[in-house]
mmCIF file of C-alpha atoms in Angstrom:
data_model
loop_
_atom_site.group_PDB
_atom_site.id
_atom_site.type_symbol
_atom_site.label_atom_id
_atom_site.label_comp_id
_atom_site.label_asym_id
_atom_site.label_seq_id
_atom_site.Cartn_x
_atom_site.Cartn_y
_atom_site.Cartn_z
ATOM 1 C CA UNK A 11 5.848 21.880 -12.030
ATOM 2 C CA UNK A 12 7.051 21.372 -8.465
ATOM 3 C CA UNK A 13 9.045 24.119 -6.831
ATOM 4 C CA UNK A 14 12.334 24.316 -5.928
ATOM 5 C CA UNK A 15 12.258 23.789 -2.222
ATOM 6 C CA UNK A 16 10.587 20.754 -3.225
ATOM 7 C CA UNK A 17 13.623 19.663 -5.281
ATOM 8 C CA UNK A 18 16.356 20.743 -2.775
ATOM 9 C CA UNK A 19 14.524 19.248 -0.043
ATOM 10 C CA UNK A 20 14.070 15.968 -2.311
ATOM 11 C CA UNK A 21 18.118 16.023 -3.397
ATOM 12 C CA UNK A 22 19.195 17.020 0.378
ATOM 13 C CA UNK A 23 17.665 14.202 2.302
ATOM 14 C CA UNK A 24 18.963 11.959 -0.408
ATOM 15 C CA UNK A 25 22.298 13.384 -0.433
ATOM 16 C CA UNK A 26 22.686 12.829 3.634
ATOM 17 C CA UNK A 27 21.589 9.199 2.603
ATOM 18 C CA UNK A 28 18.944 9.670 5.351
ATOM 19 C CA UNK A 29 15.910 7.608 3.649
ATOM 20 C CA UNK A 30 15.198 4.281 1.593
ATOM 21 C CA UNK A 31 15.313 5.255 -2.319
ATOM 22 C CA UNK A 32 12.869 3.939 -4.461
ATOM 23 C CA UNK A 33 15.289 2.872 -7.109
ATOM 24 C CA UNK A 34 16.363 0.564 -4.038
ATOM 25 C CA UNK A 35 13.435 -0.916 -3.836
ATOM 26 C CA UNK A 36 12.686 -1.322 -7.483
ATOM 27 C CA UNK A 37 15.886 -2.830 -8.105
ATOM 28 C CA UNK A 38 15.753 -5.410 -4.894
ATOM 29 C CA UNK A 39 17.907 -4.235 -3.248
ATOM 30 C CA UNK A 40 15.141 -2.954 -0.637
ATOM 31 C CA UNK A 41 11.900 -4.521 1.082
ATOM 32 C CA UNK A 42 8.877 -2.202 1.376
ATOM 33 C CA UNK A 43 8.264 -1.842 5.134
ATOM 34 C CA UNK A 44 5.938 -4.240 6.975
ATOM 35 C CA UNK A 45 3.134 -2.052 8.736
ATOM 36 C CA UNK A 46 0.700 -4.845 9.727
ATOM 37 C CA UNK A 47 -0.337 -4.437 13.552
ATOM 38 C CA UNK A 48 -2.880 -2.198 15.531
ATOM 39 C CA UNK A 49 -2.380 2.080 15.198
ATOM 40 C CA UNK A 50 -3.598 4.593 17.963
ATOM 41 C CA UNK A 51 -4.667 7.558 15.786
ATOM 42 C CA UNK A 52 -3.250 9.827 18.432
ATOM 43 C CA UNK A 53 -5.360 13.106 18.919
ATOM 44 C CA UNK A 54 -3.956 16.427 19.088
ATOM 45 C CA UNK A 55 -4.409 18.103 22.550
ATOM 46 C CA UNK A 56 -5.129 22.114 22.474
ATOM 47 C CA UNK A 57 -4.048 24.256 25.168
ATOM 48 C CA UNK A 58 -7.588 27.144 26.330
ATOM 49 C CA UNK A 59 -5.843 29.559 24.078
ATOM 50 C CA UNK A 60 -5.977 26.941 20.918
ATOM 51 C CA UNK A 61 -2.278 26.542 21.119
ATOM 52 C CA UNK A 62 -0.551 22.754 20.771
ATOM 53 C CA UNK A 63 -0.632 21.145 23.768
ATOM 54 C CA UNK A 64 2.849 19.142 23.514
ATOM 55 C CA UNK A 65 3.421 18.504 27.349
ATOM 56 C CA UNK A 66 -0.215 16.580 27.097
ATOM 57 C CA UNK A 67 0.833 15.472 23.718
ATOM 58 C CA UNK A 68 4.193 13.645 25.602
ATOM 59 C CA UNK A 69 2.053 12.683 28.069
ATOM 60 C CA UNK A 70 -0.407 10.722 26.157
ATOM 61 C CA UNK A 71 2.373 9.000 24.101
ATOM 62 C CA UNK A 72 4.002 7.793 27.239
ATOM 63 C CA UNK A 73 0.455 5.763 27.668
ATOM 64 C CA UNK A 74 0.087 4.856 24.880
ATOM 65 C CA UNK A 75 3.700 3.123 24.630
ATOM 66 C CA UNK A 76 2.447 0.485 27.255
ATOM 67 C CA UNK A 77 0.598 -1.370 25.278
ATOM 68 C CA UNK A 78 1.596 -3.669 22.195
ATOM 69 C CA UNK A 79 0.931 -1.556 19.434
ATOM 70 C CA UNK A 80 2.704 -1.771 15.461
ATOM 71 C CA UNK A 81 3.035 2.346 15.896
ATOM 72 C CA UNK A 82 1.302 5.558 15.607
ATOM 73 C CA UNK A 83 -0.646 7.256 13.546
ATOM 74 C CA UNK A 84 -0.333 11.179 13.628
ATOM 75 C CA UNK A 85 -1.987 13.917 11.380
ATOM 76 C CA UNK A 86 -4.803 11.630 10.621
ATOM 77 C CA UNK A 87 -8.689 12.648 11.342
ATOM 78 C CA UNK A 88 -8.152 12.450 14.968
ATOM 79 C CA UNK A 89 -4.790 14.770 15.019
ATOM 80 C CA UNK A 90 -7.199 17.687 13.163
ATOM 81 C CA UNK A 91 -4.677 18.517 10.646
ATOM 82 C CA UNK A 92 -6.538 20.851 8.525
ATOM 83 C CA UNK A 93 -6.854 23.092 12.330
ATOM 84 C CA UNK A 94 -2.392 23.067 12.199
ATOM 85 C CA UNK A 95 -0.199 25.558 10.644
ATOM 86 C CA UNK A 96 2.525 23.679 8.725
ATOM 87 C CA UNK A 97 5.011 24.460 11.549
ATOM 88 C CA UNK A 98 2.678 23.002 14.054
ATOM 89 C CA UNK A 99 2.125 19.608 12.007
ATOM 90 C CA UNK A 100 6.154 19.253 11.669
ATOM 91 C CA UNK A 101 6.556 20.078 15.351
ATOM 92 C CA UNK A 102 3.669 17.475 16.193
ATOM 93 C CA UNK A 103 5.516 14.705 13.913
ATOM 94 C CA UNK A 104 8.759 15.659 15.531
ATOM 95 C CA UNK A 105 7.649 15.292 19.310
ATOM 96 C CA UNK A 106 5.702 12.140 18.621
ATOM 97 C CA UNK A 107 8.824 10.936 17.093
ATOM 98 C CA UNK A 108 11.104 11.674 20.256
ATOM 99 C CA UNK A 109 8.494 10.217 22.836
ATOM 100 C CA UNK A 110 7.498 7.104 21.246
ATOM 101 C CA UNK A 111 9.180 4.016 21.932
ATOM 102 C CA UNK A 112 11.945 3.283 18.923
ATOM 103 C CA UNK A 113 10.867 -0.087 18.187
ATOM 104 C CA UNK A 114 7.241 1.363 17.069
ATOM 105 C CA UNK A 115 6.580 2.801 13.620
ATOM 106 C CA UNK A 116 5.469 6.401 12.787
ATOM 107 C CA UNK A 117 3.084 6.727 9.993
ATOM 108 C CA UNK A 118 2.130 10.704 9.432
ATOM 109 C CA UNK A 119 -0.638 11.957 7.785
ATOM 110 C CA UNK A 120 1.410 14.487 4.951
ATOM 111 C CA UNK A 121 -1.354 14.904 2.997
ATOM 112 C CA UNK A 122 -2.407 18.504 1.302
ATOM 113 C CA UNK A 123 -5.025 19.730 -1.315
ATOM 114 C CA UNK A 124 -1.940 20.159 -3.951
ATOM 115 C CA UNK A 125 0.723 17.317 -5.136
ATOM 116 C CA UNK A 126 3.481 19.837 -4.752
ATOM 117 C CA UNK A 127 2.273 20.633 -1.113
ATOM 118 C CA UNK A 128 1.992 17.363 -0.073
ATOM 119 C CA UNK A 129 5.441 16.256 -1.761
ATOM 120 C CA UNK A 130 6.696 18.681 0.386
ATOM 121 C CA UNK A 131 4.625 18.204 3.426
ATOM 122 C CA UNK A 132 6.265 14.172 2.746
ATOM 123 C CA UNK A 133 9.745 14.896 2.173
ATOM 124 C CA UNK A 134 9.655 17.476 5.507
ATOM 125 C CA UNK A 135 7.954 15.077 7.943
ATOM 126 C CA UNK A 136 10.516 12.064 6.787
ATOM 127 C CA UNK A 137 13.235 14.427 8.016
ATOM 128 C CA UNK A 138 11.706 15.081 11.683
ATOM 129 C CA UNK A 139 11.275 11.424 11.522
ATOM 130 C CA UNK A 140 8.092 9.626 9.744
ATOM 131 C CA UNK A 141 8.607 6.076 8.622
ATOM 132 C CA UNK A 142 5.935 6.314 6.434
ATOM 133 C CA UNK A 143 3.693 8.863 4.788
ATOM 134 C CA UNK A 144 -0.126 8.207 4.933
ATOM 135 C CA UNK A 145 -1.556 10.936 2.573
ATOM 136 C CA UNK A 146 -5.333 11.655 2.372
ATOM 137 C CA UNK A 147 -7.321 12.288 -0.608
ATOM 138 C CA UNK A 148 -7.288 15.512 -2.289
ATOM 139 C CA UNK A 149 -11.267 16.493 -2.014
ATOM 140 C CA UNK A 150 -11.704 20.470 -2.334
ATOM 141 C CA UNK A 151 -12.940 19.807 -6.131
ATOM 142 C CA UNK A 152 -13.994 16.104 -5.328
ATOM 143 C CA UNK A 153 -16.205 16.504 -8.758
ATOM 144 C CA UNK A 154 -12.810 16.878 -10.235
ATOM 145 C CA UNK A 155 -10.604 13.788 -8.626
ATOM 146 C CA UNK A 156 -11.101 11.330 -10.693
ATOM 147 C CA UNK A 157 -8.916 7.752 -10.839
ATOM 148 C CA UNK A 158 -7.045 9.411 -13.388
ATOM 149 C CA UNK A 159 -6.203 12.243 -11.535
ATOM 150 C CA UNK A 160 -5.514 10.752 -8.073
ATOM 151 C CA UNK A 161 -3.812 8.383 -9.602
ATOM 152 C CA UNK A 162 -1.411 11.208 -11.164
ATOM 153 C CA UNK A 163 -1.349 12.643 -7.337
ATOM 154 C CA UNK A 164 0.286 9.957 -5.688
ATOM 155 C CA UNK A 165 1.935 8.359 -8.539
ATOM 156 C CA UNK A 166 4.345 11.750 -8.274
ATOM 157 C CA UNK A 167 3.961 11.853 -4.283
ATOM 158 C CA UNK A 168 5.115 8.427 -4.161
ATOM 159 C CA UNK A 169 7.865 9.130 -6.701
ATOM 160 C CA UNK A 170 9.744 11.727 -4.817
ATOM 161 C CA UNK A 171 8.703 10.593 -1.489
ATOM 162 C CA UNK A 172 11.935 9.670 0.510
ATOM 163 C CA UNK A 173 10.029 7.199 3.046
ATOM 164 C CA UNK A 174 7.112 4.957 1.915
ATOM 165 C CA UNK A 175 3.461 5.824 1.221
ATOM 166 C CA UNK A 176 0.254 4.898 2.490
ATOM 167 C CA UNK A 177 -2.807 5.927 1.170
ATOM 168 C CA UNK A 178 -5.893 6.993 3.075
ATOM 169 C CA UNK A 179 -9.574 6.934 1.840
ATOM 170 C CA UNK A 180 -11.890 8.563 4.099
ATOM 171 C CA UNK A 181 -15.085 9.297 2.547
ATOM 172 C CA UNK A 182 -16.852 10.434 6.373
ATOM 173 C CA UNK A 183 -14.521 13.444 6.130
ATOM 174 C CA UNK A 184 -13.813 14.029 2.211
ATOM 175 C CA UNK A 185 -16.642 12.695 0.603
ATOM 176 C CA UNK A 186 -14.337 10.764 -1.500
ATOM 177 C CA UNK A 187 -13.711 7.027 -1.773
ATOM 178 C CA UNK A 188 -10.706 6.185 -3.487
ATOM 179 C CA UNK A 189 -11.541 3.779 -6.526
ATOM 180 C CA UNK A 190 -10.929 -0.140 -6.447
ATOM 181 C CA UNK A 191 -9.281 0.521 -9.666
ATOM 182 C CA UNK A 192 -7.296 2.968 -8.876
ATOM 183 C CA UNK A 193 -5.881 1.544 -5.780
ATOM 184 C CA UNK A 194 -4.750 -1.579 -7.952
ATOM 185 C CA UNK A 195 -3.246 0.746 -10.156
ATOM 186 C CA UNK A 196 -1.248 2.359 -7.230
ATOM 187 C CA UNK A 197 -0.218 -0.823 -5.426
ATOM 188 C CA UNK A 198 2.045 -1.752 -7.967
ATOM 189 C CA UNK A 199 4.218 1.407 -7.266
ATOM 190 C CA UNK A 200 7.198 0.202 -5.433
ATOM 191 C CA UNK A 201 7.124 2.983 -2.794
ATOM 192 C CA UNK A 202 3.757 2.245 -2.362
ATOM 193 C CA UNK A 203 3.135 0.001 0.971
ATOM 194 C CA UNK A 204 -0.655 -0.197 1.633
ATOM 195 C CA UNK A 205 -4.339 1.716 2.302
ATOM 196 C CA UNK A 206 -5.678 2.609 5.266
ATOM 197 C CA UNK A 207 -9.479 2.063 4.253
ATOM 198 C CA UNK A 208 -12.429 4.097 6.794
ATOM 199 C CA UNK A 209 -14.788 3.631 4.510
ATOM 200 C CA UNK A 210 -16.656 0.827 6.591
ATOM 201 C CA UNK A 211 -17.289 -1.452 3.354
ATOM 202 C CA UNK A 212 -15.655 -4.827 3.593
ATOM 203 C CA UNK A 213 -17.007 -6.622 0.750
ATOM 204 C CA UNK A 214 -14.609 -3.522 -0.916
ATOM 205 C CA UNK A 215 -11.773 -4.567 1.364
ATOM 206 C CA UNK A 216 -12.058 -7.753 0.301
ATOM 207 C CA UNK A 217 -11.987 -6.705 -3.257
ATOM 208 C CA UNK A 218 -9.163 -4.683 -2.726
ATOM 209 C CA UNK A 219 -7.492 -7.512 -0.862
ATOM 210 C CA UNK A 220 -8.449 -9.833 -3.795
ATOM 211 C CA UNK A 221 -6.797 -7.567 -6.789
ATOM 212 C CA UNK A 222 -3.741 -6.654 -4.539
ATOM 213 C CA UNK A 223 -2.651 -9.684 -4.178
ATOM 214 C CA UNK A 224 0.042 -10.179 -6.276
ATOM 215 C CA UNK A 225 1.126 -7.010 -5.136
ATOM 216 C CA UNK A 226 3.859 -6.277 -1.738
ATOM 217 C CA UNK A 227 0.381 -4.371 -0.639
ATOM 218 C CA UNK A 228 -0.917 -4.517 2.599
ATOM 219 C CA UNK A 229 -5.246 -2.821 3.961
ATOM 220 C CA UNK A 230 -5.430 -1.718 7.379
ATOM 221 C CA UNK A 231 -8.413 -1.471 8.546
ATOM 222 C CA UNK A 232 -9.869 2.584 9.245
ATOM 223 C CA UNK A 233 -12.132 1.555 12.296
ATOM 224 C CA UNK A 234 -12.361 -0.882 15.462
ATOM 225 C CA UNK A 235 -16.328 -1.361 14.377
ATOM 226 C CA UNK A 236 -15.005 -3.444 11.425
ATOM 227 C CA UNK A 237 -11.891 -4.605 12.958
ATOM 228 C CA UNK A 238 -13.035 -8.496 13.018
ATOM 229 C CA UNK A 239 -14.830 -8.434 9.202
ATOM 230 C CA UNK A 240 -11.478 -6.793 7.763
ATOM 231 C CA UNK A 241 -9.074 -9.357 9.018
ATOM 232 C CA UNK A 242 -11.634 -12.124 7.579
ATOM 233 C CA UNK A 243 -11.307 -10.925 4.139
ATOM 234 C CA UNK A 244 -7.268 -10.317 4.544
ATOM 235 C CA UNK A 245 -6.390 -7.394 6.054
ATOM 236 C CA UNK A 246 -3.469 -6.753 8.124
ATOM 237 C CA UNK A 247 -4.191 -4.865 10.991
ATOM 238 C CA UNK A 248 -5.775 -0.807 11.717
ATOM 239 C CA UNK A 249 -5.892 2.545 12.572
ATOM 240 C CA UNK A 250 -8.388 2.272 15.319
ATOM 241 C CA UNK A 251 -9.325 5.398 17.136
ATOM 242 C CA UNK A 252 -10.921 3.484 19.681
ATOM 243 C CA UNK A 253 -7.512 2.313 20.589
ATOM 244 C CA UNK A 254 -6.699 5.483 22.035
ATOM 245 C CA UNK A 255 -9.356 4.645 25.183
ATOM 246 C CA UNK A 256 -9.231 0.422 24.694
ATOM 247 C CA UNK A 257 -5.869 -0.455 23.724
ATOM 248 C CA UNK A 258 -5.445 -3.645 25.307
ATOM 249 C CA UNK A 259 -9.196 -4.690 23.941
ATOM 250 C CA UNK A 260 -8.240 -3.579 20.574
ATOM 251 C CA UNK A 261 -4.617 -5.397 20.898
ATOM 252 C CA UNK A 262 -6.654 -8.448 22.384
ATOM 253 C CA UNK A 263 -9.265 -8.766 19.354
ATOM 254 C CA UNK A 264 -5.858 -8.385 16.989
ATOM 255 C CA UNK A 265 -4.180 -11.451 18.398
ATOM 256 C CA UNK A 266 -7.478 -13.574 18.744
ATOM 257 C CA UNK A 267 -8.093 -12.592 15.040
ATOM 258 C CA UNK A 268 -4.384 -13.768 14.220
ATOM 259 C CA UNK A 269 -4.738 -17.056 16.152
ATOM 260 C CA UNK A 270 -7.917 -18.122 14.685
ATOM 261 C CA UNK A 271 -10.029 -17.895 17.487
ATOM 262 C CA UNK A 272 -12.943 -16.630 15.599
ATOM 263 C CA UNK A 273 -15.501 -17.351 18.336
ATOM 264 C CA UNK A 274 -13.528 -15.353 21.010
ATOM 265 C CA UNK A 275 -13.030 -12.744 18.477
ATOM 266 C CA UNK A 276 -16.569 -12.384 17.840
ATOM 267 C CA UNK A 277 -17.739 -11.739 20.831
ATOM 268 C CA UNK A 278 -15.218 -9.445 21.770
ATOM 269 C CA UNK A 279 -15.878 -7.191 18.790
ATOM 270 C CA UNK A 280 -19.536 -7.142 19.433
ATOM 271 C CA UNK A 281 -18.623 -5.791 22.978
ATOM 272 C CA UNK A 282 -16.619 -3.096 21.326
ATOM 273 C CA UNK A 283 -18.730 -1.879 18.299
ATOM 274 C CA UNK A 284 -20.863 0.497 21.124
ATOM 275 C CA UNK A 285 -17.860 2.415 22.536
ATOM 276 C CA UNK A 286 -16.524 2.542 19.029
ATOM 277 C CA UNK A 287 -19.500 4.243 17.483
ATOM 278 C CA UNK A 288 -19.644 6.337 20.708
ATOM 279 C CA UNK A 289 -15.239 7.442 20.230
ATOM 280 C CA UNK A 290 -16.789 7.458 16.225
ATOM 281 C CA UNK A 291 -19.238 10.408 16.806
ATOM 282 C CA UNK A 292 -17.365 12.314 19.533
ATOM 283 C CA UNK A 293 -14.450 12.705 16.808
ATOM 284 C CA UNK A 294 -16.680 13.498 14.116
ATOM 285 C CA UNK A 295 -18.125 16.515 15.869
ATOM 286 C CA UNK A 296 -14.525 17.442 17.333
ATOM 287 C CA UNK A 297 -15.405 16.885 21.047
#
């Protein structure tokens, strides 16, 4: 049963006509946002006494907006969510929000170990200004999450979430891959946009690819080391923490991929896969 902040939160941003209904988008009279392109999962900066570092934060952003990127990607692995109050992930979303250029889209990571947290984790971070929700997999009781159940979790996320949803399978970090089958499932939810997949396995991005397609679904890629393989099999773009340090490499193997200039973009990506696996382990071991 969700609680009432959820609700008033939920009827609120509604009311003020703020977001994108999902009965608009079932009925037509929407379009499911487009978020094909290259994301910067941008880190979180600490301060020596563990506080937020916002001024670096702003700083990094400003950066960032130079080079040709779809948007951002906050409260994702690199932002170190689970080390955030719920304050401090709202205030994150809202600076990001106010430094980034307005043309770019925000996709923050809402998600929480409950579907009533992370409903209202969603509907909060749409209204300091989120386009679009990416929400992690529930893995405390990973033994427990079956497609069933996650497929209960973001089926009511996605229901009450006031912007649209992406879902995020990280197995590295949760020890959880989100089934094939229940992604299908979930892609024909109308406020359901896409997967970001880190899982490294393209033959199951192509799969996912392949059974989506009937679907307004989109895959972004989780990695730069798998960048090239990805957009082979049909993906649309990623969330490549390696374009926090090589943004105009990452951009560069993006539009080569796009163009068809498979050759190019092979070589390129073999030039990248070191630094990425070197960005790869300094974020898995929080350095």
């Amino acid at each position: 049963m969700l609680g009432p902040r959820v609700w008033s939160s939920v009827r609120q941003g509604l009311s003020r006509g703020l977001f994108r209904t999902v009965g608009a988008w079932a009925s037509g009279e929407g379009k499911k946002v487009d978020i094909a392109g290259i994301y910067p999962p941008v880190t979180t900066p600490f301060t020596a006494t563990a506080e937020v570092d916002y001024e670096k934060l702003e700083e990094n952003l400003h950066k960032l907006g130079t080079f040709p990127f779809r948007g951002f990607v906050v409260q994702g692995s690199n932002g170190e969510f689970p080390f955030l109050t719920s304050s401090e992930r709202l205030e994150v979303v809202s600076r990001v929000r106010q430094a980034m250029p307005k043309d770019k889209l925000l996709l923050a990571g809402s998600g929480c170990e409950s579907t009533q947290a992370t409903v209202e984790m969603t509907v909060s971070m749409a209204q300091v200004g989120a386009d679009a929700a990416m929400v992690v997999t529930p893995c405390y009781y990973h033994g427990r999450m079956s497609s069933a159940a996650l497929i209960h979790h973001y089926t009511k996320v996605a229901d009450l979430s006031p912007i649209p949803v992406v879902l995020y399978s990280v197995p590295a970090n949760t020890g959880l891959d989100l089934p094939v089958d229940a992604v299908v499932t979930l892609s024909q939810h109308p406020n359901i946009v896409g997967i970001k997949d880190s899982g490294g396995d393209v033959t199951r991005i192509g799969l996912i690819v392949h059974k989506t397609r009937r679907q307004d679904f989109q895959v972004l890629a989780g990695s730069a080391g798998f960048l090239l393989a990805s957009y082979a099999v049909g993906a649309v773009g990623g969330v490549c923490a390696l374009a926090n340090v090589l943004g105009a490499q990452v951009c560069q193997l993006e539009r080569l991929c796009l163009t068809g200039q498979w050759e190019d973009a092979q070589k390129l990506q073999h030039r990248l896969i070191e630094p990425n696996t070197a960005i790869s382990t300094c974020s898995s071991t929080i350095c």
